[in-house]
Amino acid sequence: EVQLVQSGAEVKKPGESLKISCKGSGYMSSNYWIGWVRQMSGKGLEWMGIIYARDSDTKYSPSFEGQVLISVDKSINTAYLQWGSLKASDTAMYYCARRGYSSGDSFDIWGQGTMVTVSS
Amino acid sequence: QSALTQPPSASGTPGQRVTISCSGSTSNIGTNSVYWYQQLPGMAPKLLVYRNNQRPSGVPDRFSVSKSGTSASLAISGLRSEDEADYYCAAWDDSLNGHVAFGGGTKVTVL
């Protein structure tokens, strides 16, 4: 089964660092782009950025560039999203999603989401 | 503010047809394919329709899309209670390399 499995919910304090993960299985992960999407409570989907697993080519939304770091470890089919210093406004659900070539470059497979709560 | 514009809500009774619009620009919808995602309450988004009415396995043909110029729409025919969800349109945007534009989402309520 093709799937993306994300790491579990996190509760952090402002100023702390965090790295969440997204592990692909059931397909050749290194041949795909993996994107990250933020969804704040009761709000819509926001594009954060995307990374190509084979060579780590990364593109960020201007809204998130400099705020987060997207990386990948192709040896273990895992993409990451990390923060150096969290803010309360980073509280949200974060989804990873695979860009699927056979589905017209849509995001055909989604992770289950990682809830990040930042509170003092 | 989302790059693609959707109405915040739509509703219908079971069996009705509901249409959701999505308005963009020449750099996104005007140039690239439009995708639609369904997000059921408390769940991750799921791909619903892509590239000219292609649907992933398991998605019924009650969901159909159309596109004209810089606008697109999703139609749900034979509305069912399980269609109550948030629906998002999306498209790659050529104005920023590798950037995805999402609509703000439309909440569909089955009355």
PDB file of C-alpha atoms in Angstrom:
ATOM      1  CA  GLU A   1       0.000   0.000   0.000  1.00  0.00           C
ATOM      2  CA  VAL A   2       1.284   3.419  -0.976  1.00  0.00           C
ATOM      3  CA  GLN A   3       1.227   5.683   2.047  1.00  0.00           C
ATOM      4  CA  LEU A   4       2.806   8.558   3.909  1.00  0.00           C
ATOM      5  CA  VAL A   5       3.025   8.192   7.667  1.00  0.00           C
ATOM      6  CA  GLN A   6       3.732  11.270   9.735  1.00  0.00           C
ATOM      7  CA  SER A   7       5.193  11.571  13.208  1.00  0.00           C
ATOM      8  CA  GLY A   8       2.946  12.113  16.200  1.00  0.00           C
ATOM      9  CA  ALA A   9       1.478  15.220  17.770  1.00  0.00           C
ATOM     10  CA  GLU A  10       3.835  17.660  19.449  1.00  0.00           C
ATOM     11  CA  VAL A  11       3.389  20.167  22.271  1.00  0.00           C
ATOM     12  CA  LYS A  12       6.155  22.728  22.519  1.00  0.00           C
ATOM     13  CA  LYS A  13       6.939  26.042  24.161  1.00  0.00           C
ATOM     14  CA  PRO A  14       7.647  29.254  22.261  1.00  0.00           C
ATOM     15  CA  GLY A  15      11.301  29.448  21.289  1.00  0.00           C
ATOM     16  CA  GLU A  16      11.815  25.686  21.187  1.00  0.00           C
ATOM     17  CA  SER A  17      12.921  23.827  18.099  1.00  0.00           C
ATOM     18  CA  LEU A  18      11.035  21.023  16.380  1.00  0.00           C
ATOM     19  CA  LYS A  19      11.456  18.564  13.517  1.00  0.00           C
ATOM     20  CA  ILE A  20       8.519  16.498  12.269  1.00  0.00           C
ATOM     21  CA  SER A  21       8.726  13.671   9.790  1.00  0.00           C
ATOM     22  CA  CYS A  22       6.888  12.085   6.890  1.00  0.00           C
ATOM     23  CA  LYS A  23       7.861   8.541   5.852  1.00  0.00           C
ATOM     24  CA  GLY A  24       6.887   7.144   2.493  1.00  0.00           C
ATOM     25  CA  SER A  25       6.328   3.473   1.780  1.00  0.00           C
ATOM     26  CA  GLY A  26       4.987   1.278  -0.980  1.00  0.00           C
ATOM     27  CA  TYR A  27       6.649   3.240  -3.783  1.00  0.00           C
ATOM     28  CA  MET A  28      10.066   4.401  -4.976  1.00  0.00           C
ATOM     29  CA  SER A  29      10.240   7.464  -2.736  1.00  0.00           C
ATOM     30  CA  SER A  30      13.402   8.945  -4.219  1.00  0.00           C
ATOM     31  CA  ASN A  31      11.634   9.633  -7.513  1.00  0.00           C
ATOM     32  CA  TYR A  32       9.005  11.905  -6.047  1.00  0.00           C
ATOM     33  CA  TRP A  33       8.499  15.404  -4.730  1.00  0.00           C
ATOM     34  CA  ILE A  34       7.036  15.737  -1.227  1.00  0.00           C
ATOM     35  CA  GLY A  35       5.179  18.895  -0.244  1.00  0.00           C
ATOM     36  CA  TRP A  36       4.156  20.353   3.107  1.00  0.00           C
ATOM     37  CA  VAL A  37       0.841  22.037   3.800  1.00  0.00           C
ATOM     38  CA  ARG A  38      -0.268  23.961   6.889  1.00  0.00           C
ATOM     39  CA  GLN A  39      -3.813  24.079   8.157  1.00  0.00           C
ATOM     40  CA  MET A  40      -4.565  26.332  11.100  1.00  0.00           C
ATOM     41  CA  SER A  41      -7.597  25.555  13.204  1.00  0.00           C
ATOM     42  CA  GLY A  42     -10.791  26.148  11.235  1.00  0.00           C
ATOM     43  CA  LYS A  43      -8.867  27.520   8.259  1.00  0.00           C
ATOM     44  CA  GLY A  44      -7.904  26.418   4.779  1.00  0.00           C
ATOM     45  CA  LEU A  45      -4.865  24.738   3.286  1.00  0.00           C
ATOM     46  CA  GLU A  46      -1.659  26.779   2.921  1.00  0.00           C
ATOM     47  CA  TRP A  47       1.205  25.755   0.697  1.00  0.00           C
ATOM     48  CA  MET A  48       4.552  25.748   2.507  1.00  0.00           C
ATOM     49  CA  GLY A  49       7.036  24.187   0.141  1.00  0.00           C
ATOM     50  CA  ILE A  50       8.206  21.072  -1.673  1.00  0.00           C
ATOM     51  CA  ILE A  51      11.334  18.941  -1.865  1.00  0.00           C
ATOM     52  CA  TYR A  52      12.590  16.450  -4.449  1.00  0.00           C
ATOM     53  CA  ALA A  53      13.737  13.352  -2.619  1.00  0.00           C
ATOM     54  CA  ARG A  54      16.432  12.405  -5.155  1.00  0.00           C
ATOM     55  CA  ASP A  55      18.529  15.577  -4.988  1.00  0.00           C
ATOM     56  CA  SER A  56      16.925  17.645  -2.187  1.00  0.00           C
ATOM     57  CA  ASP A  57      15.956  20.436  -4.598  1.00  0.00           C
ATOM     58  CA  THR A  58      13.642  22.547  -2.446  1.00  0.00           C
ATOM     59  CA  LYS A  59      11.175  25.311  -3.223  1.00  0.00           C
ATOM     60  CA  TYR A  60       9.474  27.389  -0.555  1.00  0.00           C
ATOM     61  CA  SER A  61       6.343  29.477  -0.543  1.00  0.00           C
ATOM     62  CA  PRO A  62       7.374  33.104   0.033  1.00  0.00           C
ATOM     63  CA  SER A  63       5.165  33.055   3.127  1.00  0.00           C
ATOM     64  CA  PHE A  64       7.280  30.363   4.741  1.00  0.00           C
ATOM     65  CA  GLU A  65      10.772  30.917   3.343  1.00  0.00           C
ATOM     66  CA  GLY A  66      13.150  31.585   6.203  1.00  0.00           C
ATOM     67  CA  GLN A  67      10.569  30.416   8.748  1.00  0.00           C
ATOM     68  CA  VAL A  68      10.935  26.652   8.278  1.00  0.00           C
ATOM     69  CA  LEU A  69      13.422  24.193   6.826  1.00  0.00           C
ATOM     70  CA  ILE A  70      12.378  21.310   4.582  1.00  0.00           C
ATOM     71  CA  SER A  71      14.773  18.413   4.204  1.00  0.00           C
ATOM     72  CA  VAL A  72      14.844  14.774   3.173  1.00  0.00           C
ATOM     73  CA  ASP A  73      16.757  11.588   3.914  1.00  0.00           C
ATOM     74  CA  LYS A  74      16.272   9.455   0.849  1.00  0.00           C
ATOM     75  CA  SER A  75      18.013   6.478   2.440  1.00  0.00           C
ATOM     76  CA  ILE A  76      15.027   6.062   4.757  1.00  0.00           C
ATOM     77  CA  ASN A  77      12.344   7.557   2.478  1.00  0.00           C
ATOM     78  CA  THR A  78      11.610  10.332   4.940  1.00  0.00           C
ATOM     79  CA  ALA A  79      10.959  14.043   4.530  1.00  0.00           C
ATOM     80  CA  TYR A  80      11.172  16.545   7.346  1.00  0.00           C
ATOM     81  CA  LEU A  81       9.796  19.917   8.331  1.00  0.00           C
ATOM     82  CA  GLN A  82      11.609  21.805  11.035  1.00  0.00           C
ATOM     83  CA  TRP A  83      11.546  25.012  13.007  1.00  0.00           C
ATOM     84  CA  GLY A  84      14.460  26.644  14.795  1.00  0.00           C
ATOM     85  CA  SER A  85      12.367  28.782  17.133  1.00  0.00           C
ATOM     86  CA  LEU A  86       8.664  28.096  17.388  1.00  0.00           C
ATOM     87  CA  LYS A  87       6.031  30.769  17.859  1.00  0.00           C
ATOM     88  CA  ALA A  88       2.480  30.451  19.117  1.00  0.00           C
ATOM     89  CA  SER A  89       1.335  31.258  15.584  1.00  0.00           C
ATOM     90  CA  ASP A  90       2.952  28.001  14.375  1.00  0.00           C
ATOM     91  CA  THR A  91       0.169  26.081  16.133  1.00  0.00           C
ATOM     92  CA  ALA A  92      -1.512  24.130  13.352  1.00  0.00           C
ATOM     93  CA  MET A  93      -1.968  20.783  11.667  1.00  0.00           C
ATOM     94  CA  TYR A  94       0.792  20.008   9.176  1.00  0.00           C
ATOM     95  CA  TYR A  95       0.325  17.618   6.264  1.00  0.00           C
ATOM     96  CA  CYS A  96       2.831  16.130   3.887  1.00  0.00           C
ATOM     97  CA  ALA A  97       1.705  15.064   0.432  1.00  0.00           C
ATOM     98  CA  ARG A  98       3.248  13.316  -2.557  1.00  0.00           C
ATOM     99  CA  ARG A  99       3.282  14.936  -5.967  1.00  0.00           C
ATOM    100  CA  GLY A 100       2.048  12.152  -8.204  1.00  0.00           C
ATOM    101  CA  TYR A 101       3.167  11.954 -11.840  1.00  0.00           C
ATOM    102  CA  SER A 102       0.430   9.515 -12.794  1.00  0.00           C
ATOM    103  CA  SER A 103      -2.214  11.831 -11.392  1.00  0.00           C
ATOM    104  CA  GLY A 104      -1.345  14.880 -13.414  1.00  0.00           C
ATOM    105  CA  ASP A 105       1.128  16.314 -10.886  1.00  0.00           C
ATOM    106  CA  SER A 106      -1.548  16.526  -8.225  1.00  0.00           C
ATOM    107  CA  PHE A 107      -0.959  15.622  -4.587  1.00  0.00           C
ATOM    108  CA  ASP A 108      -2.255  12.101  -4.785  1.00  0.00           C
ATOM    109  CA  ILE A 109      -1.147  10.692  -1.435  1.00  0.00           C
ATOM    110  CA  TRP A 110      -1.426  12.583   1.854  1.00  0.00           C
ATOM    111  CA  GLY A 111      -0.081  11.878   5.301  1.00  0.00           C
ATOM    112  CA  GLN A 112      -2.459  11.705   8.227  1.00  0.00           C
ATOM    113  CA  GLY A 113      -1.224  15.037   9.588  1.00  0.00           C
ATOM    114  CA  THR A 114       0.889  16.123  12.562  1.00  0.00           C
ATOM    115  CA  MET A 115      -0.681  18.477  15.081  1.00  0.00           C
ATOM    116  CA  VAL A 116       1.785  20.997  16.461  1.00  0.00           C
ATOM    117  CA  THR A 117       0.771  23.015  19.504  1.00  0.00           C
ATOM    118  CA  VAL A 118       2.977  25.859  20.703  1.00  0.00           C
ATOM    119  CA  SER A 119       1.995  27.245  24.068  1.00  0.00           C
ATOM    120  CA  SER A 120       3.710  28.613  27.134  1.00  0.00           C
TER     121      SER A 120
ATOM    122  CA  GLN B   1      -5.802  35.722   1.255  1.00  0.00           C
ATOM    123  CA  SER B   2      -5.804  32.678  -1.018  1.00  0.00           C
ATOM    124  CA  ALA B   3      -4.514  32.874  -4.577  1.00  0.00           C
ATOM    125  CA  LEU B   4      -7.623  31.037  -5.810  1.00  0.00           C
ATOM    126  CA  THR B   5     -11.087  32.264  -4.856  1.00  0.00           C
ATOM    127  CA  GLN B   6     -13.853  29.919  -3.777  1.00  0.00           C
ATOM    128  CA  PRO B   7     -17.204  30.641  -2.125  1.00  0.00           C
ATOM    129  CA  PRO B   8     -17.005  29.834   1.597  1.00  0.00           C
ATOM    130  CA  SER B   9     -20.102  27.674   1.584  1.00  0.00           C
ATOM    131  CA  ALA B  10     -22.558  25.763  -0.554  1.00  0.00           C
ATOM    132  CA  SER B  11     -25.479  23.538   0.319  1.00  0.00           C
ATOM    133  CA  GLY B  12     -28.105  21.286  -1.124  1.00  0.00           C
ATOM    134  CA  THR B  13     -30.574  18.580  -0.271  1.00  0.00           C
ATOM    135  CA  PRO B  14     -29.903  14.905  -0.966  1.00  0.00           C
ATOM    136  CA  GLY B  15     -30.076  14.162  -4.677  1.00  0.00           C
ATOM    137  CA  GLN B  16     -29.497  17.747  -5.747  1.00  0.00           C
ATOM    138  CA  ARG B  17     -26.618  19.054  -7.825  1.00  0.00           C
ATOM    139  CA  VAL B  18     -24.202  21.462  -6.152  1.00  0.00           C
ATOM    140  CA  THR B  19     -21.562  23.482  -7.984  1.00  0.00           C
ATOM    141  CA  ILE B  20     -18.465  25.101  -6.480  1.00  0.00           C
ATOM    142  CA  SER B  21     -16.548  27.760  -8.381  1.00  0.00           C
ATOM    143  CA  CYS B  22     -12.819  28.466  -8.282  1.00  0.00           C
ATOM    144  CA  SER B  23     -11.375  31.636  -9.766  1.00  0.00           C
ATOM    145  CA  GLY B  24      -7.693  32.200 -10.420  1.00  0.00           C
ATOM    146  CA  SER B  25      -5.388  33.920 -12.882  1.00  0.00           C
ATOM    147  CA  THR B  26      -3.429  33.283 -16.063  1.00  0.00           C
ATOM    148  CA  SER B  27      -0.396  32.079 -14.083  1.00  0.00           C
ATOM    149  CA  ASN B  28      -2.298  29.265 -12.355  1.00  0.00           C
ATOM    150  CA  ILE B  29      -5.685  28.080 -13.643  1.00  0.00           C
ATOM    151  CA  GLY B  30      -5.199  29.813 -16.977  1.00  0.00           C
ATOM    152  CA  THR B  31      -2.064  27.775 -17.684  1.00  0.00           C
ATOM    153  CA  ASN B  32      -2.135  24.634 -15.549  1.00  0.00           C
ATOM    154  CA  SER B  33      -4.407  21.804 -14.553  1.00  0.00           C
ATOM    155  CA  VAL B  34      -6.816  22.301 -11.675  1.00  0.00           C
ATOM    156  CA  TYR B  35      -7.084  19.744  -8.893  1.00  0.00           C
ATOM    157  CA  TRP B  36      -9.858  19.301  -6.377  1.00  0.00           C
ATOM    158  CA  TYR B  37      -9.445  17.892  -2.894  1.00  0.00           C
ATOM    159  CA  GLN B  38     -12.052  16.739  -0.414  1.00  0.00           C
ATOM    160  CA  GLN B  39     -11.479  17.034   3.304  1.00  0.00           C
ATOM    161  CA  LEU B  40     -13.929  15.164   5.475  1.00  0.00           C
ATOM    162  CA  PRO B  41     -14.313  16.405   9.077  1.00  0.00           C
ATOM    163  CA  GLY B  42     -11.256  15.560  11.131  1.00  0.00           C
ATOM    164  CA  MET B  43      -9.459  13.887   8.218  1.00  0.00           C
ATOM    165  CA  ALA B  44      -6.578  14.654   5.900  1.00  0.00           C
ATOM    166  CA  PRO B  45      -7.393  16.029   2.460  1.00  0.00           C
ATOM    167  CA  LYS B  46      -7.920  13.498  -0.317  1.00  0.00           C
ATOM    168  CA  LEU B  47      -7.473  13.914  -4.056  1.00  0.00           C
ATOM    169  CA  LEU B  48     -10.890  14.001  -5.683  1.00  0.00           C
ATOM    170  CA  VAL B  49     -10.425  14.995  -9.319  1.00  0.00           C
ATOM    171  CA  TYR B  50      -7.460  15.896 -11.501  1.00  0.00           C
ATOM    172  CA  ARG B  51      -6.684  16.708 -15.123  1.00  0.00           C
ATOM    173  CA  ASN B  52      -9.892  16.777 -17.160  1.00  0.00           C
ATOM    174  CA  ASN B  53     -12.197  14.771 -14.932  1.00  0.00           C
ATOM    175  CA  GLN B  54      -9.768  12.025 -14.013  1.00  0.00           C
ATOM    176  CA  ARG B  55     -10.702  10.496 -10.670  1.00  0.00           C
ATOM    177  CA  PRO B  56      -8.604   8.267  -8.406  1.00  0.00           C
ATOM    178  CA  SER B  57      -9.910   4.790  -7.844  1.00  0.00           C
ATOM    179  CA  GLY B  58     -12.930   4.824  -5.569  1.00  0.00           C
ATOM    180  CA  VAL B  59     -14.099   8.353  -6.337  1.00  0.00           C
ATOM    181  CA  PRO B  60     -17.574   8.189  -7.890  1.00  0.00           C
ATOM    182  CA  ASP B  61     -18.390   9.875 -11.176  1.00  0.00           C
ATOM    183  CA  ARG B  62     -20.906  12.060  -9.360  1.00  0.00           C
ATOM    184  CA  PHE B  63     -17.955  14.421  -9.031  1.00  0.00           C
ATOM    185  CA  SER B  64     -17.094  16.258 -12.242  1.00  0.00           C
ATOM    186  CA  VAL B  65     -15.121  19.354 -13.126  1.00  0.00           C
ATOM    187  CA  SER B  66     -14.984  21.969 -15.836  1.00  0.00           C
ATOM    188  CA  LYS B  67     -12.583  24.754 -16.656  1.00  0.00           C
ATOM    189  CA  SER B  68     -12.797  27.876 -18.770  1.00  0.00           C
ATOM    190  CA  GLY B  69     -10.049  30.468 -18.980  1.00  0.00           C
ATOM    191  CA  THR B  70      -8.985  31.349 -15.459  1.00  0.00           C
ATOM    192  CA  SER B  71     -11.936  29.715 -13.712  1.00  0.00           C
ATOM    193  CA  ALA B  72     -12.926  26.188 -12.846  1.00  0.00           C
ATOM    194  CA  SER B  73     -15.793  24.489 -11.106  1.00  0.00           C
ATOM    195  CA  LEU B  74     -16.591  21.261  -9.321  1.00  0.00           C
ATOM    196  CA  ALA B  75     -20.049  19.767  -9.613  1.00  0.00           C
ATOM    197  CA  ILE B  76     -21.470  17.196  -7.240  1.00  0.00           C
ATOM    198  CA  SER B  77     -24.509  15.489  -8.672  1.00  0.00           C
ATOM    199  CA  GLY B  78     -26.870  13.276  -6.702  1.00  0.00           C
ATOM    200  CA  LEU B  79     -25.713  14.868  -3.458  1.00  0.00           C
ATOM    201  CA  ARG B  80     -25.340  12.431  -0.572  1.00  0.00           C
ATOM    202  CA  SER B  81     -24.897  12.948   3.163  1.00  0.00           C
ATOM    203  CA  GLU B  82     -21.350  11.596   2.975  1.00  0.00           C
ATOM    204  CA  ASP B  83     -20.436  14.443   0.611  1.00  0.00           C
ATOM    205  CA  GLU B  84     -20.602  16.898   3.496  1.00  0.00           C
ATOM    206  CA  ALA B  85     -17.033  18.131   3.636  1.00  0.00           C
ATOM    207  CA  ASP B  86     -14.658  20.954   2.745  1.00  0.00           C
ATOM    208  CA  TYR B  87     -13.593  21.131  -0.891  1.00  0.00           C
ATOM    209  CA  TYR B  88     -10.426  22.838  -2.106  1.00  0.00           C
ATOM    210  CA  CYS B  89      -9.286  23.704  -5.597  1.00  0.00           C
ATOM    211  CA  ALA B  90      -5.575  23.958  -6.361  1.00  0.00           C
ATOM    212  CA  ALA B  91      -3.227  24.586  -9.260  1.00  0.00           C
ATOM    213  CA  TRP B  92       0.489  25.021  -9.837  1.00  0.00           C
ATOM    214  CA  ASP B  93       1.354  28.679 -10.234  1.00  0.00           C
ATOM    215  CA  ASP B  94       3.947  29.672 -12.815  1.00  0.00           C
ATOM    216  CA  SER B  95       4.481  33.092 -11.261  1.00  0.00           C
ATOM    217  CA  LEU B  96       6.700  31.481  -8.633  1.00  0.00           C
ATOM    218  CA  ASN B  97       8.534  28.337  -9.654  1.00  0.00           C
ATOM    219  CA  GLY B  98       7.255  25.290  -7.809  1.00  0.00           C
ATOM    220  CA  HIS B  99       4.505  27.189  -6.033  1.00  0.00           C
ATOM    221  CA  VAL B 100       1.053  25.766  -5.429  1.00  0.00           C
ATOM    222  CA  ALA B 101      -2.018  27.980  -5.225  1.00  0.00           C
ATOM    223  CA  PHE B 102      -4.882  26.736  -3.072  1.00  0.00           C
ATOM    224  CA  GLY B 103      -8.411  28.046  -2.886  1.00  0.00           C
ATOM    225  CA  GLY B 104      -9.763  29.064   0.501  1.00  0.00           C
ATOM    226  CA  GLY B 105     -12.082  26.069   0.598  1.00  0.00           C
ATOM    227  CA  THR B 106     -15.836  25.610   0.327  1.00  0.00           C
ATOM    228  CA  LYS B 107     -17.850  23.955   3.053  1.00  0.00           C
ATOM    229  CA  VAL B 108     -20.593  21.821   1.508  1.00  0.00           C
ATOM    230  CA  THR B 109     -23.552  21.163   3.761  1.00  0.00           C
ATOM    231  CA  VAL B 110     -26.162  18.532   2.992  1.00  0.00           C
ATOM    232  CA  LEU B 111     -29.455  19.857   4.301  1.00  0.00           C
TER     233      LEU B 111
END
